[in-house]
Amino acid sequence: MAIVELLNQDMKQAMKARDKETLSVIRMVKASMQNEAIKLQKDALSEEEELTVLARELKQRKDSLHEFEEAGREDLVSKLNTEIEIIQAYMPEQLSDEELETIVVQTIEEVQAQSKKDMGKVMSALMPKVKGKAEGSRVNQLVQKNLS
């Protein structure tokens, strides 16, 4: 089932349950997806594009969470934690460190990378394989570790 269809289904359930927080987050995510479709001049996004939007929304909230924690805004921290949980429910299951390490090593062998100079080549081949399943910073750290 496409992510948009799942969002629509969950939006109806949130309306019936009068769950304002979930409803609000789902509406924000749907709006972001619609904006992305308009930007790309498409009627509907592919699943990969939907994942890109979800990952972007998740990253924005995690960045904001860090800022609010530093500022001591506990009221906003708890709200953002709830939003992050709701969005993560639509993301594919994250890869374990072992699985990610295996994919990184295979990709390094595929592109025949020798040193950190080949980092860009490795990352460009690797990111489409792990899109939505691992954060870019985690991937970057593993690639650097395996190239040194």
Backbone as a printed PyTorch tensor [residue, N CA C, xyz], in Angstrom:
tensor([[[  0.8390,  -1.1780,   0.0000],
         [  0.0000,   0.0000,   0.0000],
         [  0.8870,   1.2460,   0.0000]],

        [[  0.5410,   2.2020,  -0.8390],
         [  1.3090,   3.4370,  -0.9260],
         [  1.1920,   4.2200,   0.3810]],

        [[  2.2000,   4.9900,   0.6650],
         [  2.2430,   5.7520,   1.9080],
         [  1.0810,   6.7390,   1.9860]],

        [[  0.7470,   7.3650,   0.8570],
         [ -0.3580,   8.3400,   0.8430],
         [ -1.6770,   7.6620,   1.2060]],

        [[ -1.8980,   6.4710,   0.6810],
         [ -3.1280,   5.7380,   1.0020],
         [ -3.1820,   5.4040,   2.4970]],

        [[ -2.0470,   5.0020,   3.0300],
         [ -1.9580,   4.6950,   4.4560],
         [ -2.2150,   5.9490,   5.3000]],

        [[ -1.6630,   7.0690,   4.8630],
         [ -1.8960,   8.3410,   5.5570],
         [ -3.3820,   8.7020,   5.5410]],

        [[ -4.0220,   8.5270,   4.3790],
         [ -5.4600,   8.8320,   4.2730],
         [ -6.2770,   7.9620,   5.2260]],

        [[ -5.9460,   6.6880,   5.2630],
         [ -6.6370,   5.7450,   6.1360],
         [ -6.4710,   6.1470,   7.6100]],

        [[ -5.2190,   6.4430,   7.9840],
         [ -4.9420,   6.8180,   9.3690],
         [ -5.5370,   8.1770,   9.7210]],

        [[ -5.6480,   9.0520,   8.7290],
         [ -6.2580,  10.3620,   8.9690],
         [ -7.7370,  10.1880,   9.3330]],

        [[ -8.4170,   9.2960,   8.6260],
         [ -9.8290,   9.0260,   8.9340],
         [ -9.9750,   8.4660,  10.3450]],

        [[ -9.0780,   7.5390,  10.6990],
         [ -9.1260,   6.9540,  12.0410],
         [ -8.8670,   8.0130,  13.1090]],

        [[ -7.9090,   8.9030,  12.8490],
         [ -7.5930,   9.9560,  13.8200],
         [ -8.7710,  10.9110,  13.9790]],

        [[ -9.4720,  11.1710,  12.8820],
         [-10.6580,  12.0330,  12.9560],
         [-11.7380,  11.3820,  13.8220]],

        [[-11.9810,  10.1010,  13.5740],
         [-13.0040,   9.3860,  14.3460],
         [-12.6350,   9.3220,  15.8270]],

        [[-11.3460,   9.1510,  16.1110],
         [-10.8790,   9.0270,  17.4920],
         [-10.6620,  10.3990,  18.1450]],

        [[-10.8220,  11.4450,  17.3660],
         [-10.5910,  12.8210,  17.8350],
         [ -9.1660,  12.9950,  18.3820]],

        [[ -8.2180,  12.3780,  17.6710],
         [ -6.8060,  12.4530,  18.0350],
         [ -6.1900,  13.6310,  17.2710]],

        [[ -6.2000,  14.7930,  17.8930],
         [ -5.7830,  16.0220,  17.2150],
         [ -4.2980,  16.0320,  16.8590]],

        [[ -3.4570,  15.4960,  17.7260],
         [ -2.0160,  15.4960,  17.4490],
         [ -1.6870,  14.6690,  16.2150]],

        [[ -2.1930,  13.4370,  16.1870],
         [ -1.9390,  12.5580,  15.0430],
         [ -2.4960,  13.1760,  13.7710]],

        [[ -3.7040,  13.6930,  13.8590],
         [ -4.3510,  14.3120,  12.7040],
         [ -3.5170,  15.4730,  12.1770]],

        [[ -3.0180,  16.2910,  13.0730],
         [ -2.2050,  17.4430,  12.6910],
         [ -0.9290,  17.0120,  11.9670]],

        [[ -0.2470,  16.0140,  12.5120],
         [  1.0020,  15.5410,  11.9090],
         [  0.7260,  14.9320,  10.5320]],

        [[ -0.3120,  14.1170,  10.4300],
         [ -0.6420,  13.4850,   9.1470],
         [ -0.9640,  14.5540,   8.1050]],

        [[ -1.7010,  15.5720,   8.5090],
         [ -2.0310,  16.6520,   7.5680],
         [ -0.7710,  17.3960,   7.1150]],

        [[  0.1640,  17.6300,   8.0370],
         [  1.4110,  18.3080,   7.6610],
         [  2.2100,  17.4650,   6.6640]],

        [[  2.2870,  16.1720,   6.9170],
         [  3.0380,  15.2850,   6.0310],
         [  2.3660,  15.2230,   4.6600]],

        [[  1.0360,  15.1120,   4.6510],
         [  0.3080,  15.0760,   3.3690],
         [  0.5150,  16.3740,   2.5950]],

        [[  0.5060,  17.5050,   3.2980],
         [  0.7280,  18.7990,   2.6460],
         [  2.1240,  18.8580,   2.0320]],

        [[  3.1130,  18.3440,   2.7600],
         [  4.4820,  18.3130,   2.2370],
         [  4.5660,  17.4490,   0.9750]],

        [[  3.8490,  16.3280,   0.9970],
         [  3.8480,  15.4480,  -0.1830],
         [  3.1560,  16.1260,  -1.3680]],

        [[  2.0650,  16.8090,  -1.1010],
         [  1.3720,  17.5280,  -2.1770],
         [  2.2550,  18.6260,  -2.7420]],

        [[  2.9350,  19.3570,  -1.8660],
         [  3.8360,  20.4190,  -2.3200],
         [  4.9620,  19.8550,  -3.1740]],

        [[  5.4800,  18.7070,  -2.7710],
         [  6.5460,  18.0560,  -3.5380],
         [  6.0250,  17.6340,  -4.9170]],

        [[  4.8140,  17.0890,  -4.9600],
         [  4.2170,  16.6800,  -6.2400],
         [  4.0310,  17.8930,  -7.1520]],

        [[  3.6010,  18.9980,  -6.5850],
         [  3.4170,  20.2230,  -7.3760],
         [  4.7690,  20.7090,  -7.8840]],

        [[  5.7560,  20.6870,  -7.0010],
         [  7.1050,  21.1240,  -7.3730],
         [  7.6590,  20.2840,  -8.5210]],

        [[  7.4020,  18.9610,  -8.4620],
         [  7.8890,  18.0530,  -9.4960],
         [  6.9500,  17.9650, -10.6950]],

        [[  5.8430,  18.6950, -10.6240],
         [  4.8190,  18.7180, -11.6800],
         [  4.2980,  17.3180, -11.9900]],

        [[  3.8990,  16.6190, -10.9260],
         [  3.3520,  15.2700, -11.0580],
         [  2.0010,  15.2100, -10.3640]],

        [[  1.1870,  14.2460, -10.7780],
         [ -0.0950,  14.0270, -10.0980],
         [  0.1180,  13.2570,  -8.8050]],

        [[  1.0310,  12.2910,  -8.8470],
         [  1.2930,  11.4670,  -7.6730],
         [  2.7880,  11.1880,  -7.5770]],

        [[  3.2610,  11.0530,  -6.3650],
         [  4.6760,  10.7630,  -6.1300],
         [  4.9220,   9.2580,  -6.1680]],

        [[  6.1190,   8.8810,  -6.5740],
         [  6.5010,   7.4750,  -6.4930],
         [  6.7800,   7.1570,  -5.0260]],

        [[  6.8840,   5.8880,  -4.7040],
         [  7.1310,   5.5020,  -3.3130],
         [  8.4710,   6.0470,  -2.8260]],

        [[  9.4600,   6.0780,  -3.7120],
         [ 10.7780,   6.6090,  -3.3480],
         [ 10.6830,   8.1000,  -3.0240]],

        [[  9.9070,   8.8350,  -3.8140],
         [  9.7260,  10.2710,  -3.5630],
         [  8.9540,  10.5030,  -2.2620]],

        [[  7.9770,   9.6310,  -1.9970],
         [  7.2390,   9.7350,  -0.7390],
         [  8.1720,   9.5220,   0.4540]],

        [[  9.0680,   8.5370,   0.3310],
         [ 10.0420,   8.2730,   1.3870],
         [ 10.9820,   9.4580,   1.5880]],

        [[ 11.3530,  10.1070,   0.4910],
         [ 12.2210,  11.2770,   0.5760],
         [ 11.5450,  12.3760,   1.3830]],

        [[ 10.2650,  12.6060,   1.1100],
         [  9.5130,  13.6310,   1.8380],
         [  9.4100,  13.2580,   3.3180]],

        [[  9.0800,  12.0010,   3.5960],
         [  8.9820,  11.5510,   4.9910],
         [ 10.3150,  11.7250,   5.7200]],

        [[ 11.3960,  11.3420,   5.0600],
         [ 12.7210,  11.4600,   5.6750],
         [ 13.0510,  12.9240,   5.9520]],

        [[ 12.6810,  13.8050,   5.0360],
         [ 12.9310,  15.2340,   5.2110],
         [ 12.1480,  15.7690,   6.4100]],

        [[ 10.8790,  15.3850,   6.5070],
         [ 10.0410,  15.8190,   7.6360],
         [ 10.6140,  15.3200,   8.9580]],

        [[ 11.0590,  14.0820,   8.9580],
         [ 11.6290,  13.4880,  10.1660],
         [ 12.9100,  14.2090,  10.5690]],

        [[ 13.7550,  14.4840,   9.5890],
         [ 15.0220,  15.1600,   9.8650],
         [ 14.7750,  16.5680,  10.4020]],

        [[ 13.8170,  17.2830,   9.8310],
         [ 13.5030,  18.6310,  10.3140],
         [ 13.1080,  18.5880,  11.7820]],

        [[ 12.2850,  17.6240,  12.1300],
         [ 11.8230,  17.5300,  13.5150],
         [ 12.9550,  17.1300,  14.4700]],

        [[ 13.8290,  16.2420,  14.0080],
         [ 14.9540,  15.8430,  14.8590],
         [ 15.9070,  17.0150,  15.0820]],

        [[ 16.1340,  17.8040,  14.0330],
         [ 16.9870,  18.9860,  14.1770],
         [ 16.3590,  19.9760,  15.1510]],

        [[ 15.0560,  20.2000,  15.0190],
         [ 14.3490,  21.1160,  15.9230],
         [ 14.3820,  20.5830,  17.3520]],

        [[ 14.2400,  19.2810,  17.4920],
         [ 14.2570,  18.6530,  18.8100],
         [ 15.5700,  18.9740,  19.5250]],

        [[ 16.6640,  18.8360,  18.8020],
         [ 17.9860,  19.1170,  19.3690],
         [ 18.0640,  20.5750,  19.8380]],

        [[ 17.5810,  21.4940,  19.0080],
         [ 17.6010,  22.9160,  19.3550],
         [ 16.7500,  23.2000,  20.5900]],

        [[ 15.5600,  22.6020,  20.6440],
         [ 14.6590,  22.8390,  21.7780],
         [ 15.2160,  22.2480,  23.0750]],

        [[ 15.8980,  21.1040,  22.9620],
         [ 16.5080,  20.5060,  24.1530],
         [ 17.5800,  21.4130,  24.7160]],

        [[ 18.3920,  21.9950,  23.8200],
         [ 19.4510,  22.9060,  24.2650],
         [ 18.8690,  24.1590,  24.9080]],

        [[ 17.7180,  24.6020,  24.3910],
         [ 17.0890,  25.8220,  24.9030],
         [ 16.2590,  25.5520,  26.1660]],

        [[ 16.0840,  24.2780,  26.5160],
         [ 15.3350,  23.9250,  27.7060],
         [ 13.8250,  24.0540,  27.5430]],

        [[ 13.3270,  23.9080,  26.3250],
         [ 11.8820,  24.0320,  26.0650],
         [ 11.2310,  22.6540,  26.1110]],

        [[ 10.9960,  22.1600,  27.3140],
         [ 10.4500,  20.8130,  27.5060],
         [  9.0570,  20.6440,  26.9020]],

        [[  8.2680,  21.7160,  26.8990],
         [  6.9290,  21.6310,  26.3160],
         [  6.9980,  21.2940,  24.8300]],

        [[  7.9340,  21.9330,  24.1290],
         [  8.0880,  21.6790,  22.6900],
         [  8.8040,  20.3560,  22.4310]],

        [[  9.6950,  19.9670,  23.3380],
         [ 10.4200,  18.6990,  23.1890],
         [  9.4330,  17.5330,  23.2020]],

        [[  8.5000,  17.5270,  24.1400],
         [  7.5430,  16.4160,  24.2120],
         [  6.6290,  16.3970,  22.9880]],

        [[  6.2410,  17.5740,  22.5010],
         [  5.3940,  17.6580,  21.2950],
         [  6.1440,  17.0890,  20.0840]],

        [[  7.4110,  17.4740,  19.9490],
         [  8.2010,  16.9820,  18.8240],
         [  8.4650,  15.4880,  18.9160]],

        [[  8.6860,  14.9810,  20.1140],
         [  8.8840,  13.5380,  20.2730],
         [  7.6590,  12.7730,  19.7850]],

        [[  6.4840,  13.2940,  20.0940],
         [  5.2410,  12.6670,  19.6410],
         [  5.1650,  12.6990,  18.1110]],

        [[  5.4830,  13.8490,  17.5210],
         [  5.4580,  13.9750,  16.0570],
         [  6.4440,  13.0130,  15.4080]],

        [[  7.6320,  12.8920,  15.9860],
         [  8.6520,  11.9910,  15.4450],
         [  8.1580,  10.5520,  15.4730]],

        [[  7.5340,  10.1450,  16.5770],
         [  6.9940,   8.7860,  16.6780],
         [  5.9460,   8.5270,  15.6030]],

        [[  5.0740,   9.4920,  15.3850],
         [  4.0050,   9.3360,  14.3900],
         [  4.5980,   9.1910,  12.9930]],

        [[  5.5680,  10.0330,  12.6560],
         [  6.1710,   9.9720,  11.3150],
         [  6.9650,   8.6830,  11.1330]],

        [[  7.6790,   8.2540,  12.1760],
         [  8.4860,   7.0350,  12.0590],
         [  7.6320,   5.8010,  11.7890]],

        [[  6.3720,   5.8540,  12.1700],
         [  5.4860,   4.7170,  11.9130],
         [  5.3090,   4.4710,  10.4110]],

        [[  5.5230,   5.4920,   9.5920],
         [  5.3510,   5.3640,   8.1360],
         [  6.6680,   5.0820,   7.4210]],

        [[  7.7730,   5.1530,   8.1530],
         [  9.0740,   4.9000,   7.5520],
         [  9.3360,   3.3950,   7.5110]],

        [[ 10.1170,   2.9370,   6.5220],
         [ 10.4750,   1.5190,   6.5250],
         [ 11.3510,   1.2200,   7.7400]],

        [[ 11.4170,  -0.0440,   8.0950],
         [ 12.2270,  -0.4330,   9.2440],
         [ 13.6870,  -0.0680,   8.9800]],

        [[ 14.3230,   0.5160,   9.9850],
         [ 15.7200,   0.9350,   9.8560],
         [ 16.6340,  -0.2920,   9.8150]],

        [[ 17.7050,  -0.1780,   9.0440],
         [ 18.6800,  -1.2560,   8.9540],
         [ 19.4960,  -1.3290,  10.2390]],

        [[ 19.8310,  -2.5360,  10.6520],
         [ 20.7030,  -2.6930,  11.8200],
         [ 22.1180,  -2.2860,  11.4000]],

        [[ 22.9840,  -2.0850,  12.3850],
         [ 24.3650,  -1.6980,  12.0810],
         [ 25.0690,  -2.7600,  11.2450]],

        [[ 24.7800,  -4.0390,  11.5380],
         [ 25.4280,  -5.1270,  10.8020],
         [ 24.9720,  -5.1430,   9.3370]],

        [[ 23.6660,  -4.9990,   9.1300],
         [ 23.1360,  -4.9930,   7.7610],
         [ 23.6930,  -3.8190,   6.9800]],

        [[ 23.7300,  -2.6580,   7.6210],
         [ 24.2360,  -1.4580,   6.9570],
         [ 25.7120,  -1.6080,   6.6380]],

        [[ 26.4610,  -2.1630,   7.5540],
         [ 27.9000,  -2.3810,   7.3470],
         [ 28.1250,  -3.2970,   6.1400]],

        [[ 27.3270,  -4.3470,   6.0240],
         [ 27.4430,  -5.2800,   4.9010],
         [ 27.1930,  -4.5620,   3.5790]],

        [[ 26.1450,  -3.7420,   3.5360],
         [ 25.8190,  -3.0010,   2.3070],
         [ 26.9400,  -2.0150,   1.9690]],

        [[ 27.4960,  -1.3590,   2.9880],
         [ 28.5840,  -0.4000,   2.7750],
         [ 29.8010,  -1.1040,   2.1880]],

        [[ 30.1810,  -2.2280,   2.7740],
         [ 31.3590,  -2.9710,   2.2940],
         [ 31.1470,  -3.4500,   0.8530]],

        [[ 29.9540,  -3.9710,   0.5570],
         [ 29.6550,  -4.4330,  -0.8090],
         [ 29.7470,  -3.2790,  -1.8010]],

        [[ 29.2100,  -2.1280,  -1.4290],
         [ 29.2160,  -0.9750,  -2.3310],
         [ 30.6370,  -0.4740,  -2.5560]],

        [[ 31.4500,  -0.4680,  -1.5130],
         [ 32.8490,  -0.0490,  -1.6560],
         [ 33.5660,  -0.9680,  -2.6410]],

        [[ 33.2860,  -2.2770,  -2.5560],
         [ 33.8950,  -3.2380,  -3.4950],
         [ 33.3660,  -3.0250,  -4.9120]],

        [[ 32.0590,  -2.7380,  -5.0390],
         [ 31.4500,  -2.5360,  -6.3610],
         [ 32.0690,  -1.3550,  -7.0960]],

        [[ 32.2600,  -0.2390,  -6.3830],
         [ 32.7980,   0.9570,  -7.0400],
         [ 34.3240,   0.9970,  -7.0020]],

        [[ 34.9270,  -0.0440,  -6.4070],
         [ 36.3730,  -0.1940,  -6.3080],
         [ 37.0360,   1.0300,  -5.6740]],

        [[ 36.4720,   1.4590,  -4.5580],
         [ 37.0100,   2.6090,  -3.8380],
         [ 38.2570,   2.1980,  -3.0670]],

        [[ 39.2520,   3.0820,  -3.0740],
         [ 40.5210,   2.7900,  -2.4100],
         [ 40.7560,   3.6640,  -1.1820]],

        [[ 40.3650,   4.9350,  -1.2740],
         [ 40.6680,   5.8560,  -0.1770],
         [ 39.4860,   6.8000,   0.0530]],

        [[ 39.6790,   7.7150,   0.9850],
         [ 38.6160,   8.6720,   1.2880],
         [ 38.3400,   9.6130,   0.1120]],

        [[ 39.2410,   9.6630,  -0.8550],
         [ 39.0200,  10.4750,  -2.0540],
         [ 37.8290,   9.9420,  -2.8530]],

        [[ 37.5510,   8.6470,  -2.6930],
         [ 36.4570,   8.0030,  -3.4190],
         [ 35.1280,   8.0720,  -2.6550]],

        [[ 35.0960,   8.8430,  -1.5880],
         [ 33.9160,   8.9370,  -0.7160],
         [ 32.6600,   9.3160,  -1.5050]],

        [[ 32.7610,  10.3130,  -2.3640],
         [ 31.6060,  10.7680,  -3.1390],
         [ 31.0620,   9.6740,  -4.0390]],

        [[ 31.9590,   8.9330,  -4.6620],
         [ 31.5720,   7.8390,  -5.5440],
         [ 30.8100,   6.7670,  -4.7590]],

        [[ 31.3240,   6.4360,  -3.5740],
         [ 30.6940,   5.4190,  -2.7320],
         [ 29.3190,   5.8930,  -2.2580]],

        [[ 29.2620,   7.1260,  -1.7650],
         [ 28.0050,   7.6540,  -1.2240],
         [ 26.9280,   7.7410,  -2.3030]],

        [[ 27.2960,   8.1690,  -3.5080],
         [ 26.2960,   8.2860,  -4.5700],
         [ 25.7550,   6.9200,  -4.9990]],

        [[ 26.5800,   5.8850,  -4.9060],
         [ 26.1140,   4.5390,  -5.2340],
         [ 25.3280,   3.9230,  -4.0770]],

        [[ 25.6700,   4.3180,  -2.8660],
         [ 25.1120,   3.7020,  -1.6680],
         [ 23.7590,   4.2790,  -1.2450]],

        [[ 23.6020,   5.5780,  -1.3120],
         [ 22.4000,   6.2170,  -0.7690],
         [ 21.0980,   5.7140,  -1.3970]],

        [[ 21.0290,   5.4840,  -2.7010],
         [ 19.7630,   4.9430,  -3.2350],
         [ 19.4110,   3.5700,  -2.6630]],

        [[ 20.4200,   2.7880,  -2.2810],
         [ 20.1820,   1.4540,  -1.7360],
         [ 19.5850,   1.5070,  -0.3290]],

        [[ 19.9290,   2.5300,   0.4340],
         [ 19.5090,   2.5880,   1.8350],
         [ 18.5110,   3.7210,   2.1050]],

        [[ 17.9890,   4.3120,   1.0550],
         [ 17.0810,   5.4560,   1.2030],
         [ 15.9190,   5.1220,   2.1330]],

        [[ 15.7660,   5.9320,   3.1670],
         [ 14.6830,   5.7430,   4.1140],
         [ 14.9370,   4.6660,   5.1560]],

        [[ 15.9720,   3.8720,   4.9430],
         [ 16.2550,   2.7670,   5.8650],
         [ 17.4210,   3.0640,   6.7880]],

        [[ 18.1430,   4.1630,   6.5170],
         [ 19.2700,   4.5550,   7.3630],
         [ 19.5130,   6.0450,   7.1900]],

        [[ 19.9160,   6.6950,   8.2680],
         [ 20.2100,   8.1230,   8.2090],
         [ 21.5350,   8.3440,   7.4910]],

        [[ 21.6100,   9.4320,   6.7560],
         [ 22.8140,   9.7580,   6.0000],
         [ 24.0540,   9.8750,   6.8660]],

        [[ 23.8920,  10.4160,   8.0780],
         [ 25.0550,  10.5750,   8.9580],
         [ 25.6180,   9.2180,   9.3780]],

        [[ 24.7160,   8.2510,   9.6460],
         [ 25.1680,   6.8960,   9.9990],
         [ 25.9230,   6.2640,   8.8330]],

        [[ 25.3600,   6.4310,   7.6340],
         [ 25.9840,   5.8690,   6.4330],
         [ 27.3620,   6.4940,   6.2270]],

        [[ 27.4100,   7.8170,   6.3540],
         [ 28.6610,   8.5520,   6.1660],
         [ 29.7410,   8.0550,   7.1140]],

        [[ 29.4020,   7.8630,   8.3790],
         [ 30.3760,   7.3890,   9.3710],
         [ 30.9060,   6.0080,   9.0060]],

        [[ 30.0070,   5.1210,   8.5850],
         [ 30.4420,   3.7620,   8.2320],
         [ 31.3250,   3.7550,   6.9890]],

        [[ 30.9960,   4.6040,   6.0190],
         [ 31.8120,   4.6640,   4.8060],
         [ 33.2070,   5.1710,   5.1640]],

        [[ 33.2680,   6.2290,   5.9730],
         [ 34.5800,   6.7680,   6.3830],
         [ 35.3830,   5.7140,   7.1310]],

        [[ 34.7330,   4.9940,   8.0190],
         [ 35.4170,   3.9520,   8.8070],
         [ 35.9760,   2.8610,   7.8880]],

        [[ 35.1970,   2.4710,   6.8770],
         [ 35.6240,   1.3890,   5.9950],
         [ 36.6060,   1.8260,   4.9220]],

        [[ 36.6890,   3.1230,   4.6700],
         [ 37.6420,   3.6050,   3.6650],
         [ 39.0050,   3.9580,   4.2660]],

        [[ 39.0760,   4.0150,   5.5820],
         [ 40.3640,   4.3980,   6.1840],
         [ 41.2350,   3.1970,   6.4680]]])
